[in-house]
């Protein structure tokens, strides 16, 4: 073990010595500028090449390090729970699952200069207001929720040709939502809002059986005086080819991806977390509709 470490240290020292050896020459060049023109030109050219290569690589490393993502997460939220969570007096929240967002995992705010323009999705507005509404701020024509979703998530999703404009991003989000038809699927499975509790495993297994992939379900922790967690979000995941895939990572069957913190596009400042196994409350809309 120590031998291994020593030999690596040796190699490192050799490498850094080689690097130092090349540095003084560059310094000489800039300080004195007294080389033969041909040699000076040659070194300068090398120098420029190196600098350019370095900038190139650094840029690529930054991009792949920070902004590379693997899956798209179609996030549905249950408006009654959203309203309960923010303790906001939502007026008439929808009584169906709506879109929270279409989120690349592991990437946010990929292009801050790509601003949101409502006009670009004007053809979608009718559907947007029904299926992708701002549940918390329900005032008419408010578009800051969509702006937020675009800036935080859309600009990263736009790395895919299929999503590389606002119209495509929101349009595809609506398409995926309609294709999944979560509301009618849940109904078909007999999973309806109720004062009685469900088992989280039953919901998960039922959805997995139906869609053929493992979803991720997020809950609000029980508040004081409450017995159980409350279902808040259902996520279904897609590949970059927009095919359904497990929300879990390959090789970790059944275990939800541990990206709940940090890497995960934060549940929009929500205190949602992956549901615990056990009972869950699926609140009827009127329960929280004050
Ligand atoms: C960011 O978005 C702007 C506006 O659409 C675009 O011109 C620019 O090329 C984008 N930058 C990157 C790195 O994709
Ligand atoms: C919302 O926008 C529509 C279409 O642009 C317009 O007709 C309507 O008056 C607007 N409503 C409000 C409250 O601004
Ligand atoms: C999804 O997860 C299930 C259960 O762990 C596994 O059998 C299946 O192979 C996974 N599918 C993919 C595409 O990884």
CSV table of C-alpha atoms and ligand atoms in Angstrom, one decimal:
chain,number,residue,atom,x,y,z
A,1,UNK,CA,0.0,0.0,0.0
A,2,UNK,CA,2.7,2.4,1.0
A,3,UNK,CA,4.7,1.4,-1.9
A,4,UNK,CA,1.8,2.2,-4.2
A,5,UNK,CA,1.4,5.6,-2.6
A,6,UNK,CA,5.1,6.4,-2.8
A,7,UNK,CA,5.3,5.5,-6.4
A,8,UNK,CA,2.3,7.7,-7.2
A,9,UNK,CA,3.9,10.6,-5.3
A,10,UNK,CA,7.1,10.0,-7.3
A,11,UNK,CA,5.2,10.2,-10.5
A,12,UNK,CA,3.5,13.3,-9.4
A,13,UNK,CA,6.7,15.0,-8.5
A,14,UNK,CA,8.2,14.0,-11.8
A,15,UNK,CA,5.3,15.4,-13.6
A,16,UNK,CA,5.4,18.7,-11.7
A,17,UNK,CA,9.1,18.9,-12.2
A,18,UNK,CA,8.6,18.5,-15.9
A,19,UNK,CA,6.0,21.2,-15.8
A,20,UNK,CA,8.3,23.6,-13.8
A,21,UNK,CA,11.1,22.9,-16.3
A,22,UNK,CA,8.9,24.2,-19.1
A,23,UNK,CA,7.7,27.2,-17.3
A,24,UNK,CA,10.9,29.3,-16.9
A,25,UNK,CA,11.4,29.3,-20.6
A,26,UNK,CA,8.1,31.0,-21.1
A,27,UNK,CA,9.0,33.5,-18.4
A,28,UNK,CA,12.3,34.2,-20.2
A,29,UNK,CA,10.4,34.8,-23.4
A,30,UNK,CA,8.0,37.3,-21.9
A,31,UNK,CA,10.6,39.0,-19.8
A,32,UNK,CA,13.3,39.5,-22.3
A,33,UNK,CA,11.8,38.9,-25.6
A,34,UNK,CA,15.3,38.4,-26.9
A,35,UNK,CA,15.1,35.1,-28.6
A,36,UNK,CA,15.8,34.4,-32.2
A,37,UNK,CA,12.6,35.3,-34.0
A,38,UNK,CA,11.9,31.8,-35.4
A,39,UNK,CA,12.4,30.2,-32.0
A,40,UNK,CA,10.4,32.8,-30.3
A,41,UNK,CA,7.5,32.4,-32.7
A,42,UNK,CA,7.6,28.7,-32.2
A,43,UNK,CA,7.4,28.9,-28.5
A,44,UNK,CA,4.7,31.6,-28.6
A,45,UNK,CA,2.6,29.4,-30.9
A,46,UNK,CA,3.0,26.5,-28.6
A,47,UNK,CA,2.1,28.7,-25.7
A,48,UNK,CA,-1.0,29.9,-27.4
A,49,UNK,CA,-2.0,26.4,-28.3
A,50,UNK,CA,-1.5,25.2,-24.7
A,51,UNK,CA,-3.5,28.1,-23.4
A,52,UNK,CA,-6.3,27.5,-25.9
A,53,UNK,CA,-6.4,23.7,-25.2
A,54,UNK,CA,-6.5,24.4,-21.5
A,55,UNK,CA,-9.4,26.8,-21.8
A,56,UNK,CA,-11.2,24.4,-24.0
A,57,UNK,CA,-10.8,21.5,-21.6
A,58,UNK,CA,-11.6,23.5,-18.5
A,59,UNK,CA,-14.8,24.7,-20.2
A,60,UNK,CA,-15.7,21.1,-21.1
A,61,UNK,CA,-15.0,19.8,-17.6
A,62,UNK,CA,-17.1,22.5,-16.1
A,63,UNK,CA,-20.0,21.7,-18.4
A,64,UNK,CA,-19.9,18.0,-17.9
A,65,UNK,CA,-19.2,18.3,-14.2
A,66,UNK,CA,-22.0,20.6,-13.4
A,67,UNK,CA,-24.6,20.3,-16.0
A,68,UNK,CA,-24.7,16.7,-17.3
A,69,UNK,CA,-27.9,15.0,-16.6
A,70,UNK,CA,-29.3,11.5,-17.3
A,71,UNK,CA,-33.0,11.5,-16.9
A,72,UNK,CA,-36.0,13.7,-17.2
A,73,UNK,CA,-38.4,13.7,-14.3
A,74,UNK,CA,-42.1,14.3,-15.0
A,75,UNK,CA,-43.3,15.8,-11.7
A,76,UNK,CA,-47.0,15.7,-10.9
A,77,UNK,CA,-48.2,17.4,-7.7
A,78,UNK,CA,-51.4,17.1,-5.8
A,79,UNK,CA,-52.7,20.6,-5.4
A,80,UNK,CA,-54.5,20.0,-2.1
A,81,UNK,CA,-51.1,19.0,-0.6
A,82,UNK,CA,-49.3,21.9,-2.2
A,83,UNK,CA,-51.8,24.3,-0.6
A,84,UNK,CA,-51.5,22.6,2.7
A,85,UNK,CA,-47.8,22.7,2.6
A,86,UNK,CA,-47.4,26.4,1.9
A,87,UNK,CA,-50.2,27.2,4.2
A,88,UNK,CA,-51.5,29.4,1.5
A,89,UNK,CA,-55.1,30.1,1.1
A,90,UNK,CA,-55.2,28.7,-2.4
A,91,UNK,CA,-58.5,29.6,-4.1
A,92,UNK,CA,-60.1,26.6,-5.8
A,93,UNK,CA,-57.1,24.5,-6.3
A,94,UNK,CA,-57.6,21.9,-9.1
A,95,UNK,CA,-59.0,18.6,-7.9
A,96,UNK,CA,-56.7,16.7,-10.2
A,97,UNK,CA,-52.9,16.1,-10.3
A,98,UNK,CA,-51.2,18.9,-12.2
A,99,UNK,CA,-47.8,19.4,-13.6
A,100,UNK,CA,-45.1,20.8,-11.3
A,101,UNK,CA,-42.4,20.5,-13.8
A,102,UNK,CA,-40.3,18.5,-16.3
A,103,UNK,CA,-36.9,18.3,-14.6
A,104,UNK,CA,-33.6,17.0,-15.7
A,105,UNK,CA,-31.9,15.4,-12.8
A,106,UNK,CA,-28.6,16.9,-11.7
A,107,UNK,CA,-28.8,20.1,-13.6
A,108,UNK,CA,-30.3,23.5,-13.0
A,109,UNK,CA,-30.1,27.0,-14.5
A,110,UNK,CA,-28.1,26.0,-17.5
A,111,UNK,CA,-28.4,29.2,-19.4
A,112,UNK,CA,-29.2,32.4,-17.5
A,113,UNK,CA,-29.3,34.5,-20.6
A,114,UNK,CA,-32.1,32.4,-22.1
A,115,UNK,CA,-35.1,34.4,-20.9
A,116,UNK,CA,-38.6,33.3,-20.7
A,117,UNK,CA,-41.0,34.8,-23.2
A,118,UNK,CA,-44.7,34.1,-22.7
A,119,UNK,CA,-45.4,34.9,-26.4
A,120,UNK,CA,-43.5,31.8,-27.4
A,121,UNK,CA,-46.0,29.5,-25.7
A,122,UNK,CA,-49.1,31.5,-26.5
A,123,UNK,CA,-50.5,28.5,-28.4
A,124,UNK,CA,-50.2,26.4,-25.3
A,125,UNK,CA,-51.7,28.8,-22.8
A,126,UNK,CA,-55.1,27.2,-22.7
A,127,UNK,CA,-53.6,23.8,-21.8
A,128,UNK,CA,-51.0,25.4,-19.5
A,129,UNK,CA,-53.6,27.0,-17.4
A,130,UNK,CA,-55.5,23.7,-17.0
A,131,UNK,CA,-52.7,21.2,-16.6
A,132,UNK,CA,-49.6,23.3,-15.5
A,133,UNK,CA,-51.2,26.0,-13.3
A,134,UNK,CA,-49.5,28.0,-10.6
A,135,UNK,CA,-51.4,26.3,-7.8
A,136,UNK,CA,-50.2,28.7,-5.1
A,137,UNK,CA,-50.7,31.9,-6.9
A,138,UNK,CA,-53.8,31.5,-8.8
A,139,UNK,CA,-54.3,35.0,-10.1
A,140,UNK,CA,-55.2,35.2,-13.8
A,141,UNK,CA,-52.4,35.4,-16.4
A,142,UNK,CA,-49.6,35.0,-13.9
A,143,UNK,CA,-46.7,33.4,-15.6
A,144,UNK,CA,-43.9,33.6,-13.1
A,145,UNK,CA,-44.2,29.9,-12.2
A,146,UNK,CA,-43.6,29.0,-15.9
A,147,UNK,CA,-40.7,31.5,-16.0
A,148,UNK,CA,-39.2,29.9,-13.0
A,149,UNK,CA,-39.6,26.4,-14.4
A,150,UNK,CA,-38.1,27.4,-17.7
A,151,UNK,CA,-35.1,29.2,-16.1
A,152,UNK,CA,-34.3,26.5,-13.6
A,153,UNK,CA,-35.1,23.3,-15.5
A,154,UNK,CA,-36.1,24.1,-19.1
A,155,UNK,CA,-32.8,25.7,-20.0
A,156,UNK,CA,-31.1,22.4,-19.0
A,157,UNK,CA,-33.7,20.2,-20.7
A,158,UNK,CA,-33.1,22.3,-23.8
A,159,UNK,CA,-29.9,20.4,-24.4
A,160,UNK,CA,-32.1,17.9,-26.1
A,161,UNK,CA,-33.2,18.7,-29.7
A,162,UNK,CA,-36.7,17.7,-28.8
A,163,UNK,CA,-36.9,20.3,-26.0
A,164,UNK,CA,-34.7,23.1,-27.3
A,165,UNK,CA,-37.2,25.9,-27.3
A,166,UNK,CA,-39.8,27.1,-24.9
A,167,UNK,CA,-42.6,26.0,-27.1
A,168,UNK,CA,-41.1,22.5,-27.4
A,169,UNK,CA,-40.2,22.2,-23.7
A,170,UNK,CA,-43.7,23.2,-22.4
A,171,UNK,CA,-45.4,21.5,-25.3
A,172,UNK,CA,-43.6,18.2,-24.6
A,173,UNK,CA,-44.3,18.5,-20.9
A,174,UNK,CA,-48.0,18.7,-21.7
A,175,UNK,CA,-47.7,15.8,-24.1
A,176,UNK,CA,-46.0,13.6,-21.6
A,177,UNK,CA,-48.5,14.5,-18.9
A,178,UNK,CA,-51.4,13.7,-21.2
A,179,UNK,CA,-49.7,10.5,-22.3
A,180,UNK,CA,-49.2,9.3,-18.8
A,181,UNK,CA,-52.8,10.2,-17.8
A,182,UNK,CA,-52.0,9.8,-14.2
A,183,UNK,CA,-55.4,11.0,-13.0
A,184,UNK,CA,-57.3,8.4,-14.9
A,185,UNK,CA,-54.8,5.7,-14.1
A,186,UNK,CA,-55.1,6.3,-10.4
A,187,UNK,CA,-58.8,6.3,-10.7
A,188,UNK,CA,-58.7,3.1,-12.6
A,189,UNK,CA,-56.5,1.6,-9.9
A,190,UNK,CA,-59.1,2.6,-7.3
A,191,UNK,CA,-56.7,5.1,-5.8
A,192,UNK,CA,-58.9,8.1,-5.0
A,193,UNK,CA,-58.6,10.8,-2.4
A,194,UNK,CA,-60.0,9.5,0.8
A,195,UNK,CA,-60.2,10.0,4.5
A,196,UNK,CA,-58.9,6.4,4.8
A,197,UNK,CA,-55.2,5.8,4.4
A,198,UNK,CA,-53.4,4.0,1.7
A,199,UNK,CA,-50.2,2.0,2.0
A,200,UNK,CA,-47.4,3.7,0.0
A,201,UNK,CA,-46.2,0.4,-1.3
A,202,UNK,CA,-49.6,-0.4,-2.7
A,203,UNK,CA,-49.7,2.9,-4.7
A,204,UNK,CA,-46.1,2.4,-5.8
A,205,UNK,CA,-46.6,-1.2,-6.9
A,206,UNK,CA,-49.8,-0.3,-8.7
A,207,UNK,CA,-48.2,2.5,-10.6
A,208,UNK,CA,-45.1,0.4,-11.4
A,209,UNK,CA,-47.3,-2.4,-12.7
A,210,UNK,CA,-49.3,0.0,-14.8
A,211,UNK,CA,-46.4,2.0,-16.3
A,212,UNK,CA,-43.8,-0.8,-16.2
A,213,UNK,CA,-41.3,1.5,-14.4
A,214,UNK,CA,-40.6,2.4,-10.8
A,215,UNK,CA,-42.0,5.8,-9.9
A,216,UNK,CA,-40.8,8.0,-7.1
A,217,UNK,CA,-43.5,9.3,-4.7
A,218,UNK,CA,-42.9,12.2,-2.4
A,219,UNK,CA,-44.7,13.1,0.8
A,220,UNK,CA,-45.2,15.8,3.3
A,221,UNK,CA,-44.2,14.7,6.8
A,222,UNK,CA,-47.0,14.5,9.4
A,223,UNK,CA,-47.5,17.9,10.9
A,224,UNK,CA,-48.3,18.2,14.6
A,225,UNK,CA,-51.4,16.4,15.5
A,226,UNK,CA,-51.4,14.3,12.2
A,227,UNK,CA,-51.0,10.6,12.2
A,228,UNK,CA,-49.5,10.0,8.8
A,229,UNK,CA,-47.6,11.5,5.9
A,230,UNK,CA,-49.5,13.2,3.1
A,231,UNK,CA,-48.9,12.3,-0.6
A,232,UNK,CA,-47.6,15.3,-2.5
A,233,UNK,CA,-45.8,14.4,-5.7
A,234,UNK,CA,-45.6,11.5,-8.1
A,235,UNK,CA,-42.7,11.4,-10.4
A,236,UNK,CA,-42.2,9.3,-13.5
A,237,UNK,CA,-38.9,9.3,-15.2
A,238,UNK,CA,-37.8,9.4,-18.8
A,239,UNK,CA,-34.7,8.7,-20.7
A,240,UNK,CA,-33.1,11.3,-23.0
A,241,UNK,CA,-35.0,9.6,-25.8
A,242,UNK,CA,-38.2,10.4,-23.9
A,243,UNK,CA,-38.9,6.7,-23.1
A,244,UNK,CA,-40.2,5.8,-19.7
A,245,UNK,CA,-37.5,4.5,-17.3
A,246,UNK,CA,-37.2,3.6,-13.7
A,247,UNK,CA,-36.7,6.6,-11.4
A,248,UNK,CA,-34.3,4.4,-9.5
A,249,UNK,CA,-30.7,4.1,-10.7
A,250,UNK,CA,-29.8,0.8,-12.4
A,251,UNK,CA,-28.3,-1.6,-9.9
A,252,UNK,CA,-30.2,-0.2,-7.0
A,253,UNK,CA,-33.6,-1.9,-7.4
A,254,UNK,CA,-36.5,-0.5,-5.4
A,255,UNK,CA,-34.4,2.0,-3.7
A,256,UNK,CA,-35.4,5.5,-4.7
A,257,UNK,CA,-32.5,7.5,-6.0
A,258,UNK,CA,-30.7,9.3,-3.1
A,259,UNK,CA,-30.8,12.6,-4.9
A,260,UNK,CA,-33.5,14.0,-2.6
A,261,UNK,CA,-31.0,16.5,-1.4
A,262,UNK,CA,-28.8,18.8,-3.4
A,263,UNK,CA,-28.6,17.1,-6.7
A,264,UNK,CA,-32.3,16.8,-7.0
A,265,UNK,CA,-34.0,19.8,-8.5
A,266,UNK,CA,-35.2,20.9,-5.1
A,267,UNK,CA,-38.9,20.3,-4.7
A,268,UNK,CA,-39.3,24.1,-5.3
A,269,UNK,CA,-38.5,24.9,-1.7
A,270,UNK,CA,-41.1,22.3,-0.6
A,271,UNK,CA,-40.5,20.1,2.4
A,272,UNK,CA,-41.3,17.1,0.4
A,273,UNK,CA,-39.3,13.9,0.8
A,274,UNK,CA,-39.4,10.4,-0.5
A,275,UNK,CA,-42.4,8.8,1.3
A,276,UNK,CA,-41.7,6.3,4.1
A,277,UNK,CA,-43.1,2.9,3.7
A,278,UNK,CA,-46.4,2.7,5.6
A,279,UNK,CA,-49.7,4.6,5.5
A,280,UNK,CA,-50.2,7.7,3.6
A,281,UNK,CA,-53.0,10.3,3.4
A,282,UNK,CA,-54.3,11.2,0.0
A,283,UNK,CA,-56.4,14.3,0.9
A,284,UNK,CA,-59.6,15.1,-0.7
A,285,UNK,CA,-59.4,18.6,-2.1
A,286,UNK,CA,-62.0,20.1,0.2
A,287,UNK,CA,-60.1,18.9,3.3
A,288,UNK,CA,-57.5,21.6,2.7
A,289,UNK,CA,-59.5,24.0,0.6
A,290,UNK,CA,-60.2,26.9,3.0
B,1,LIG,C1,-28.0,30.6,-24.1
B,1,LIG,O1,-29.2,31.1,-24.6
B,1,LIG,C2,-29.0,32.1,-25.6
B,1,LIG,C3,-30.4,32.7,-25.9
B,1,LIG,O2,-31.2,31.7,-26.5
B,1,LIG,C4,-28.3,31.6,-26.8
B,1,LIG,O3,-28.0,32.6,-27.7
B,1,LIG,C5,-26.9,31.0,-26.3
B,1,LIG,O4,-26.3,30.3,-27.4
B,1,LIG,C6,-27.2,30.0,-25.2
B,1,LIG,N1,-25.9,29.6,-24.6
B,1,LIG,C7,-25.6,28.3,-24.5
B,1,LIG,C8,-24.2,28.1,-23.9
B,1,LIG,O5,-26.3,27.4,-24.8
B,2,LIG,C1,-55.5,37.5,-19.4
B,2,LIG,O1,-55.1,37.4,-20.7
B,2,LIG,C2,-56.1,37.3,-21.7
B,2,LIG,C3,-55.5,37.0,-23.0
B,2,LIG,O2,-54.3,37.7,-23.2
B,2,LIG,C4,-56.9,38.6,-21.6
B,2,LIG,O3,-58.0,38.5,-22.5
B,2,LIG,C5,-57.4,38.8,-20.2
B,2,LIG,O4,-58.1,40.0,-20.1
B,2,LIG,C6,-56.3,38.7,-19.2
B,2,LIG,N1,-56.8,38.7,-17.8
B,2,LIG,C7,-56.3,39.5,-16.9
B,2,LIG,C8,-57.0,39.4,-15.6
B,2,LIG,O5,-55.3,40.2,-17.0
B,3,LIG,C1,-36.6,-1.3,-13.3
B,3,LIG,O1,-36.6,-1.8,-12.1
B,3,LIG,C2,-37.1,-3.2,-12.0
B,3,LIG,C3,-37.2,-3.6,-10.6
B,3,LIG,O2,-36.0,-3.4,-9.9
B,3,LIG,C4,-36.1,-4.1,-12.8
B,3,LIG,O3,-36.6,-5.4,-12.8
B,3,LIG,C5,-36.0,-3.6,-14.2
B,3,LIG,O4,-35.1,-4.3,-14.9
B,3,LIG,C6,-35.6,-2.1,-14.2
B,3,LIG,N1,-35.7,-1.6,-15.6
B,3,LIG,C7,-34.8,-1.0,-16.1
B,3,LIG,C8,-35.0,-0.5,-17.5
B,3,LIG,O5,-33.7,-0.7,-15.6
